[in-house]
PDB file of C-alpha atoms in Angstrom:
ATOM      1  CA  MET A   9      66.600  81.489   5.396  1.00  0.00           C
ATOM      2  CA  LYS A  10      67.612  79.937   2.347  1.00  0.00           C
ATOM      3  CA  SER A  11      70.924  82.020   2.036  1.00  0.00           C
ATOM      4  CA  ARG A  12      71.824  80.575   5.521  1.00  0.00           C
ATOM      5  CA  ILE A  13      71.126  76.911   4.682  1.00  0.00           C
ATOM      6  CA  HIS A  14      73.172  77.512   1.450  1.00  0.00           C
ATOM      7  CA  LEU A  15      75.920  79.055   3.575  1.00  0.00           C
ATOM      8  CA  LEU A  16      75.802  75.947   6.100  1.00  0.00           C
ATOM      9  CA  LEU A  17      75.770  73.478   3.416  1.00  0.00           C
ATOM     10  CA  ILE A  18      78.859  74.820   1.690  1.00  0.00           C
ATOM     11  CA  GLY A  19      80.658  75.210   4.863  1.00  0.00           C
ATOM     12  CA  SER A  20      79.547  71.722   5.788  1.00  0.00           C
ATOM     13  CA  LEU A  21      81.007  70.183   2.507  1.00  0.00           C
ATOM     14  CA  LEU A  22      84.224  72.196   2.664  1.00  0.00           C
ATOM     15  CA  LEU A  23      84.743  70.378   5.889  1.00  0.00           C
ATOM     16  CA  LEU A  24      84.177  67.262   4.971  1.00  0.00           C
ATOM     17  CA  SER A  25      86.130  67.426   1.682  1.00  0.00           C
ATOM     18  CA  SER A  26      89.148  68.378   4.160  1.00  0.00           C
ATOM     19  CA  CYS A  27      88.372  65.359   6.285  1.00  0.00           C
ATOM     20  CA  ILE A  28      88.432  63.207   3.261  1.00  0.00           C
ATOM     21  CA  GLU A  29      91.592  64.313   1.721  1.00  0.00           C
ATOM     22  CA  THR A  30      93.229  63.970   5.377  1.00  0.00           C
ATOM     23  CA  LYS A  31      92.857  59.984   5.144  1.00  0.00           C
ATOM     24  CA  LYS A  32      95.245  60.208   1.806  1.00  0.00           C
ATOM     25  CA  ILE A  33      98.142  61.671   3.749  1.00  0.00           C
ATOM     26  CA  THR A  34      98.158  59.998   6.930  1.00  0.00           C
ATOM     27  CA  TYR A  35      99.760  56.636   7.878  1.00  0.00           C
ATOM     28  CA  LEU A  36      98.065  53.242   9.587  1.00  0.00           C
ATOM     29  CA  ASN A  37      94.498  54.649   9.189  1.00  0.00           C
ATOM     30  CA  ASP A  38      92.643  51.607  10.659  1.00  0.00           C
ATOM     31  CA  ILE A  39      95.199  51.738  13.647  1.00  0.00           C
ATOM     32  CA  GLN A  40      92.335  52.526  16.028  1.00  0.00           C
ATOM     33  CA  LYS A  41      90.704  48.887  15.016  1.00  0.00           C
ATOM     34  CA  GLN A  42      93.813  47.418  15.826  1.00  0.00           C
ATOM     35  CA  MET A  43      94.365  48.504  19.263  1.00  0.00           C
ATOM     36  CA  GLY A  44      96.190  46.242  21.767  1.00  0.00           C
ATOM     37  CA  GLU A  45      99.089  44.015  21.561  1.00  0.00           C
ATOM     38  CA  GLU A  46     100.053  42.389  18.558  1.00  0.00           C
ATOM     39  CA  THR A  47     101.733  38.613  18.660  1.00  0.00           C
ATOM     40  CA  GLY A  48     102.803  35.979  16.157  1.00  0.00           C
ATOM     41  CA  HIS A  49     105.350  38.424  14.376  1.00  0.00           C
ATOM     42  CA  PRO A  50     108.638  38.130  16.153  1.00  0.00           C
ATOM     43  CA  LEU A  51     111.151  40.423  14.959  1.00  0.00           C
ATOM     44  CA  PRO A  52     113.470  38.539  12.430  1.00  0.00           C
ATOM     45  CA  PRO A  53     117.164  38.833  13.329  1.00  0.00           C
ATOM     46  CA  LEU A  54     119.613  40.953  11.529  1.00  0.00           C
ATOM     47  CA  LYS A  55     122.201  38.757   9.783  1.00  0.00           C
ATOM     48  CA  VAL A  56     125.534  39.548   8.238  1.00  0.00           C
ATOM     49  CA  GLN A  57     125.854  39.387   4.660  1.00  0.00           C
ATOM     50  CA  PRO A  58     128.771  39.290   2.074  1.00  0.00           C
ATOM     51  CA  GLY A  59     130.071  43.248   1.698  1.00  0.00           C
ATOM     52  CA  ASP A  60     129.019  43.914   5.318  1.00  0.00           C
ATOM     53  CA  VAL A  61     131.696  45.783   7.472  1.00  0.00           C
ATOM     54  CA  LEU A  62     132.217  44.422  10.928  1.00  0.00           C
ATOM     55  CA  GLN A  63     133.798  46.305  13.652  1.00  0.00           C
ATOM     56  CA  ILE A  64     135.031  43.648  16.162  1.00  0.00           C
ATOM     57  CA  THR A  65     136.415  44.658  19.524  1.00  0.00           C
ATOM     58  CA  VAL A  66     138.081  42.115  21.462  1.00  0.00           C
ATOM     59  CA  THR A  67     139.039  43.068  25.004  1.00  0.00           C
ATOM     60  CA  THR A  68     141.765  41.368  27.324  1.00  0.00           C
ATOM     61  CA  ILE A  69     143.831  42.066  30.252  1.00  0.00           C
ATOM     62  CA  ASP A  70     146.867  42.031  27.995  1.00  0.00           C
ATOM     63  CA  LYS A  71     147.276  45.134  26.114  1.00  0.00           C
ATOM     64  CA  ASP A  72     149.623  44.058  23.824  1.00  0.00           C
ATOM     65  CA  ILE A  73     147.300  41.649  22.864  1.00  0.00           C
ATOM     66  CA  SER A  74     144.469  43.847  22.522  1.00  0.00           C
ATOM     67  CA  GLN A  75     146.454  46.088  20.227  1.00  0.00           C
ATOM     68  CA  ILE A  76     147.067  43.339  18.014  1.00  0.00           C
ATOM     69  CA  LEU A  77     143.148  42.146  17.904  1.00  0.00           C
ATOM     70  CA  ASN A  78     142.009  45.768  17.580  1.00  0.00           C
ATOM     71  CA  PRO A  79     144.294  47.601  15.181  1.00  0.00           C
ATOM     72  CA  ALA A  80     141.555  49.901  14.281  1.00  0.00           C
ATOM     73  CA  ALA A  81     141.426  51.276  17.782  1.00  0.00           C
ATOM     74  CA  VAL A  82     144.995  52.264  17.870  1.00  0.00           C
ATOM     75  CA  SER A  83     144.839  53.979  14.262  1.00  0.00           C
ATOM     76  CA  ALA A  84     145.637  57.507  14.095  1.00  0.00           C
ATOM     77  CA  ILE A  85     143.398  58.034  10.934  1.00  0.00           C
ATOM     78  CA  PRO A  86     139.699  58.912  11.736  1.00  0.00           C
ATOM     79  CA  ALA A  87     137.065  56.613  10.636  1.00  0.00           C
ATOM     80  CA  SER A  88     135.729  59.287   8.228  1.00  0.00           C
ATOM     81  CA  ALA A  89     139.013  60.611   6.683  1.00  0.00           C
ATOM     82  CA  ASN A  90     139.175  58.411   3.835  1.00  0.00           C
ATOM     83  CA  GLY A  91     135.465  57.518   3.490  1.00  0.00           C
ATOM     84  CA  ILE A  92     136.254  53.778   4.159  1.00  0.00           C
ATOM     85  CA  ASP A  93     134.588  52.336   7.336  1.00  0.00           C
ATOM     86  CA  PRO A  94     136.708  50.838   9.719  1.00  0.00           C
ATOM     87  CA  GLY A  95     136.316  47.132  10.498  1.00  0.00           C
ATOM     88  CA  TYR A  96     136.798  43.630   8.702  1.00  0.00           C
ATOM     89  CA  LEU A  97     135.049  43.331   5.141  1.00  0.00           C
ATOM     90  CA  VAL A  98     132.877  40.261   4.858  1.00  0.00           C
ATOM     91  CA  ASP A  99     134.190  38.729   1.444  1.00  0.00           C
ATOM     92  CA  SER A 100     132.187  37.172  -1.191  1.00  0.00           C
ATOM     93  CA  ALA A 101     132.162  33.642   0.290  1.00  0.00           C
ATOM     94  CA  GLY A 102     131.128  35.203   3.927  1.00  0.00           C
ATOM     95  CA  TYR A 103     134.430  34.982   5.750  1.00  0.00           C
ATOM     96  CA  VAL A 104     136.363  37.415   7.692  1.00  0.00           C
ATOM     97  CA  ASN A 105     140.086  36.919   8.799  1.00  0.00           C
ATOM     98  CA  LEU A 106     140.962  37.928  12.376  1.00  0.00           C
ATOM     99  CA  PRO A 107     144.263  37.996  14.002  1.00  0.00           C
ATOM    100  CA  MET A 108     144.768  34.715  16.172  1.00  0.00           C
ATOM    101  CA  ALA A 109     141.131  33.613  15.097  1.00  0.00           C
ATOM    102  CA  GLY A 110     141.811  33.005  11.751  1.00  0.00           C
ATOM    103  CA  ARG A 111     139.610  32.457   8.863  1.00  0.00           C
ATOM    104  CA  ILE A 112     135.589  32.772  10.338  1.00  0.00           C
ATOM    105  CA  TYR A 113     132.468  32.118   8.643  1.00  0.00           C
ATOM    106  CA  VAL A 114     130.052  34.938   9.252  1.00  0.00           C
ATOM    107  CA  LYS A 115     127.392  34.888   6.614  1.00  0.00           C
ATOM    108  CA  ASP A 116     123.909  34.534   7.626  1.00  0.00           C
ATOM    109  CA  LYS A 117     125.378  34.784  11.278  1.00  0.00           C
ATOM    110  CA  THR A 118     123.921  37.263  13.841  1.00  0.00           C
ATOM    111  CA  THR A 119     126.246  39.792  15.826  1.00  0.00           C
ATOM    112  CA  SER A 120     125.595  37.483  18.765  1.00  0.00           C
ATOM    113  CA  GLU A 121     126.156  34.395  16.992  1.00  0.00           C
ATOM    114  CA  ILE A 122     129.576  35.710  15.617  1.00  0.00           C
ATOM    115  CA  ASN A 123     130.652  37.056  19.253  1.00  0.00           C
ATOM    116  CA  ASN A 124     130.205  33.466  20.145  1.00  0.00           C
ATOM    117  CA  ILE A 125     132.200  31.715  17.318  1.00  0.00           C
ATOM    118  CA  ILE A 126     134.953  34.396  17.424  1.00  0.00           C
ATOM    119  CA  THR A 127     135.326  33.890  21.325  1.00  0.00           C
ATOM    120  CA  THR A 128     135.384  30.022  21.105  1.00  0.00           C
ATOM    121  CA  GLU A 129     138.448  30.365  18.746  1.00  0.00           C
ATOM    122  CA  LEU A 130     140.334  32.826  20.721  1.00  0.00           C
ATOM    123  CA  ASP A 131     139.871  30.459  23.849  1.00  0.00           C
ATOM    124  CA  LYS A 132     142.107  28.331  22.198  1.00  0.00           C
ATOM    125  CA  SER A 133     144.931  30.665  22.871  1.00  0.00           C
ATOM    126  CA  ILE A 134     143.781  33.451  25.000  1.00  0.00           C
ATOM    127  CA  ARG A 135     141.933  33.346  28.211  1.00  0.00           C
ATOM    128  CA  ASN A 136     138.518  35.598  29.413  1.00  0.00           C
ATOM    129  CA  ALA A 137     138.597  37.411  26.000  1.00  0.00           C
ATOM    130  CA  PHE A 138     135.482  39.532  25.490  1.00  0.00           C
ATOM    131  CA  VAL A 139     134.143  39.805  22.155  1.00  0.00           C
ATOM    132  CA  SER A 140     131.700  42.935  20.880  1.00  0.00           C
ATOM    133  CA  THR A 141     130.683  42.838  17.240  1.00  0.00           C
ATOM    134  CA  ARG A 142     128.374  45.506  15.525  1.00  0.00           C
ATOM    135  CA  ILE A 143     128.030  46.226  11.594  1.00  0.00           C
ATOM    136  CA  SER A 144     129.869  49.587  11.170  1.00  0.00           C
ATOM    137  CA  ASN A 145     128.656  50.291   7.319  1.00  0.00           C
ATOM    138  CA  PHE A 146     124.757  49.693   7.996  1.00  0.00           C
ATOM    139  CA  LYS A 147     122.827  52.493   6.078  1.00  0.00           C
ATOM    140  CA  ILE A 148     119.676  52.801   4.262  1.00  0.00           C
ATOM    141  CA  SER A 149     118.558  55.219   1.462  1.00  0.00           C
ATOM    142  CA  VAL A 150     115.249  56.917   0.832  1.00  0.00           C
ATOM    143  CA  LEU A 151     114.388  58.353  -2.675  1.00  0.00           C
ATOM    144  CA  GLY A 152     111.485  59.959  -4.196  1.00  0.00           C
ATOM    145  CA  ASP A 153     108.973  62.256  -3.103  1.00  0.00           C
ATOM    146  CA  VAL A 154     110.150  63.024   0.462  1.00  0.00           C
ATOM    147  CA  ALA A 155     111.702  66.363   2.215  1.00  0.00           C
ATOM    148  CA  ARG A 156     115.228  65.315   2.333  1.00  0.00           C
ATOM    149  CA  PRO A 157     116.033  62.361   0.158  1.00  0.00           C
ATOM    150  CA  GLY A 158     119.595  60.492   0.771  1.00  0.00           C
ATOM    151  CA  SER A 159     121.639  57.846   2.388  1.00  0.00           C
ATOM    152  CA  PHE A 160     121.549  57.498   6.100  1.00  0.00           C
ATOM    153  CA  LYS A 161     124.074  55.590   8.478  1.00  0.00           C
ATOM    154  CA  ILE A 162     122.168  53.426  11.318  1.00  0.00           C
ATOM    155  CA  GLY A 163     124.138  53.120  14.615  1.00  0.00           C
ATOM    156  CA  ALA A 164     121.865  50.368  15.831  1.00  0.00           C
ATOM    157  CA  GLU A 165     120.842  47.110  14.517  1.00  0.00           C
ATOM    158  CA  ARG A 166     117.138  47.848  14.015  1.00  0.00           C
ATOM    159  CA  VAL A 167     115.482  50.742  11.814  1.00  0.00           C
ATOM    160  CA  SER A 168     112.107  50.610  10.704  1.00  0.00           C
ATOM    161  CA  ILE A 169     110.529  51.933   7.733  1.00  0.00           C
ATOM    162  CA  MET A 170     108.781  54.855   9.482  1.00  0.00           C
ATOM    163  CA  ASP A 171     112.155  55.556  11.120  1.00  0.00           C
ATOM    164  CA  ALA A 172     113.645  56.387   7.617  1.00  0.00           C
ATOM    165  CA  LEU A 173     110.936  58.237   6.688  1.00  0.00           C
ATOM    166  CA  SER A 174     111.702  60.482   9.807  1.00  0.00           C
ATOM    167  CA  MET A 175     115.317  60.943   8.847  1.00  0.00           C
ATOM    168  CA  ALA A 176     114.114  61.700   5.292  1.00  0.00           C
ATOM    169  CA  GLY A 177     111.959  64.552   6.562  1.00  0.00           C
ATOM    170  CA  ASP A 178     108.730  62.346   5.849  1.00  0.00           C
ATOM    171  CA  MET A 179     106.908  62.127   2.509  1.00  0.00           C
ATOM    172  CA  ASN A 180     105.546  65.212   0.890  1.00  0.00           C
ATOM    173  CA  ILE A 181     101.894  65.710   0.821  1.00  0.00           C
ATOM    174  CA  THR A 182     101.829  64.644  -3.102  1.00  0.00           C
ATOM    175  CA  ALA A 183     103.487  61.105  -1.972  1.00  0.00           C
ATOM    176  CA  LEU A 184     101.745  57.606  -2.205  1.00  0.00           C
ATOM    177  CA  ARG A 185     101.706  56.145   1.025  1.00  0.00           C
ATOM    178  CA  ASP A 186      99.967  53.159  -0.313  1.00  0.00           C
ATOM    179  CA  ASP A 187     102.559  52.118  -2.805  1.00  0.00           C
ATOM    180  CA  VAL A 188     106.111  52.163  -1.057  1.00  0.00           C
ATOM    181  CA  THR A 189     108.789  50.323  -2.440  1.00  0.00           C
ATOM    182  CA  VAL A 190     111.600  48.583  -0.435  1.00  0.00           C
ATOM    183  CA  ILE A 191     114.374  47.165  -2.631  1.00  0.00           C
ATOM    184  CA  ARG A 192     116.441  44.474  -0.958  1.00  0.00           C
ATOM    185  CA  GLU A 193     119.434  42.579  -2.398  1.00  0.00           C
ATOM    186  CA  VAL A 194     119.850  39.185  -1.054  1.00  0.00           C
ATOM    187  CA  ASP A 195     122.735  36.634  -2.467  1.00  0.00           C
ATOM    188  CA  GLY A 196     122.995  38.733  -5.397  1.00  0.00           C
ATOM    189  CA  VAL A 197     119.337  38.952  -6.263  1.00  0.00           C
ATOM    190  CA  LYS A 198     117.370  42.312  -5.745  1.00  0.00           C
ATOM    191  CA  LYS A 199     114.141  41.979  -4.550  1.00  0.00           C
ATOM    192  CA  TYR A 200     111.095  44.120  -4.824  1.00  0.00           C
ATOM    193  CA  VAL A 201     108.104  44.803  -2.590  1.00  0.00           C
ATOM    194  CA  SER A 202     105.604  47.100  -2.398  1.00  0.00           C
ATOM    195  CA  LEU A 203     103.971  48.217   1.084  1.00  0.00           C
ATOM    196  CA  ASN A 204     100.751  50.130   2.079  1.00  0.00           C
ATOM    197  CA  LEU A 205     101.743  52.435   4.909  1.00  0.00           C
ATOM    198  CA  SER A 206      98.107  53.763   4.986  1.00  0.00           C
ATOM    199  CA  GLU A 207      96.807  50.147   6.565  1.00  0.00           C
ATOM    200  CA  SER A 208      98.425  48.826  10.319  1.00  0.00           C
ATOM    201  CA  LYS A 209      99.259  45.334   8.540  1.00  0.00           C
ATOM    202  CA  VAL A 210     102.350  46.820   7.366  1.00  0.00           C
ATOM    203  CA  LEU A 211     103.781  46.572  11.078  1.00  0.00           C
ATOM    204  CA  SER A 212     104.031  42.794  10.554  1.00  0.00           C
ATOM    205  CA  SER A 213     105.461  42.717   7.306  1.00  0.00           C
ATOM    206  CA  PRO A 214     109.004  41.226   7.223  1.00  0.00           C
ATOM    207  CA  TYR A 215     109.975  44.491   5.279  1.00  0.00           C
ATOM    208  CA  TYR A 216     108.784  46.824   8.066  1.00  0.00           C
ATOM    209  CA  TYR A 217     112.382  46.345   9.479  1.00  0.00           C
ATOM    210  CA  LEU A 218     114.788  47.192   7.006  1.00  0.00           C
ATOM    211  CA  SER A 219     118.130  45.683   6.285  1.00  0.00           C
ATOM    212  CA  ASN A 220     121.487  46.826   5.344  1.00  0.00           C
ATOM    213  CA  ASN A 221     121.837  48.798   2.177  1.00  0.00           C
ATOM    214  CA  ASP A 222     117.881  48.562   1.648  1.00  0.00           C
ATOM    215  CA  VAL A 223     116.428  51.505  -0.353  1.00  0.00           C
ATOM    216  CA  VAL A 224     113.092  52.869   0.237  1.00  0.00           C
ATOM    217  CA  TYR A 225     111.414  54.608  -2.981  1.00  0.00           C
ATOM    218  CA  ILE A 226     108.470  56.821  -2.586  1.00  0.00           C
ATOM    219  CA  ARG A 227     106.288  57.262  -5.312  1.00  0.00           C
ATOM    220  CA  PRO A 228     104.952  60.723  -6.174  1.00  0.00           C
ATOM    221  CA  GLY A 229     101.450  60.880  -6.961  1.00  0.00           C
ATOM    222  CA  LYS A 230      99.683  61.648 -10.418  1.00  0.00           C
ATOM    223  CA  ASN A 231      99.134  65.436  -9.473  1.00  0.00           C
ATOM    224  CA  LYS A 232     102.886  65.838  -8.223  1.00  0.00           C
ATOM    225  CA  VAL A 233     103.355  68.915 -10.644  1.00  0.00           C
ATOM    226  CA  PHE A 234     100.202  70.356  -9.952  1.00  0.00           C
ATOM    227  CA  ASN A 235     100.074  69.779  -6.340  1.00  0.00           C
ATOM    228  CA  GLY A 236     103.452  71.453  -6.191  1.00  0.00           C
ATOM    229  CA  SER A 237     102.333  75.063  -6.920  1.00  0.00           C
ATOM    230  CA  LYS A 238     102.181  77.752  -4.320  1.00  0.00           C
ATOM    231  CA  PHE A 239      98.270  77.713  -4.979  1.00  0.00           C
ATOM    232  CA  VAL A 240      97.465  74.432  -4.610  1.00  0.00           C
ATOM    233  CA  GLN A 241      99.801  74.418  -1.249  1.00  0.00           C
ATOM    234  CA  LEU A 242      97.505  77.406   0.164  1.00  0.00           C
ATOM    235  CA  ILE A 243      94.353  75.518  -0.462  1.00  0.00           C
ATOM    236  CA  PRO A 244      94.044  73.840   3.268  1.00  0.00           C
ATOM    237  CA  ALA A 245      94.509  77.168   4.702  1.00  0.00           C
ATOM    238  CA  MET A 246      92.276  78.821   2.293  1.00  0.00           C
ATOM    239  CA  ILE A 247      89.019  76.264   3.136  1.00  0.00           C
ATOM    240  CA  GLY A 248      89.689  76.723   6.812  1.00  0.00           C
ATOM    241  CA  ALA A 249      89.712  80.573   6.288  1.00  0.00           C
ATOM    242  CA  LEU A 250      86.409  80.114   4.205  1.00  0.00           C
ATOM    243  CA  SER A 251      84.844  77.805   6.590  1.00  0.00           C
ATOM    244  CA  LEU A 252      85.396  80.303   9.686  1.00  0.00           C
ATOM    245  CA  ILE A 253      84.108  83.195   7.175  1.00  0.00           C
ATOM    246  CA  THR A 254      81.085  81.213   6.447  1.00  0.00           C
ATOM    247  CA  THR A 255      80.387  80.260  10.300  1.00  0.00           C
ATOM    248  CA  LEU A 256      80.737  83.863  11.125  1.00  0.00           C
ATOM    249  CA  ILE A 257      78.383  85.282   8.680  1.00  0.00           C
ATOM    250  CA  ILE A 258      75.823  82.560  10.078  1.00  0.00           C
ATOM    251  CA  VAL A 259      76.004  83.697  13.252  1.00  0.00           C
ATOM    252  CA  THR A 260      76.102  87.361  12.285  1.00  0.00           C
ATOM    253  CA  ILE A 261      72.566  87.344  10.529  1.00  0.00           C
ATOM    254  CA  LYS A 262      70.736  85.129  12.999  1.00  0.00           C
TER     255      LYS A 262
END
């Protein structure tokens, strides 16, 4: 009888330790307590900054004018052939120079606001012009303890830190999920912010959604070298197998 109790106790302890460790490698551990709709945290608009490259497309009923306003559209050189993103570079003062529209101030403007500004300028000489603007060099970098570190091009205007981790193949099991660093440059000044991805309040952080050229750095845990060994990687499977064997032994000797 005592041997059965000992085996059952060992099996329970192994399962309990497995559950405790799981909390260290999961995200948003308190999300169950926060179920429902969250209000009061509107998404900050993505604003253009110096160094951004804008793809500005102007559509008119006159093909000749459209070619003048959209020189990149008729270029025979693919966008990736020379490694340069096609479009209009926002200079250090926050301006872009457009044919027939002149010098346009775009710093701290959203793409929607830029569309309206350019349309207003073009209306002075062209009627019924349709303007569409997007940031063509939008990219983020994910470094550190992830499966596939690197830089990633973003096609939309919104990308969350969870999206970034997904692109990088997620964090490794040894990574620290409660101390993720986001590096963001604003007006030439770099800002460093630590995010705790183990808690749901990260969803309301102004750094949850990333900006152009943001860098996400994933810190490795103290036992990175030890945990990276093949033996340690097999521990969860060994615990599961040992638990199963313990249960079978208990059932057999009853």
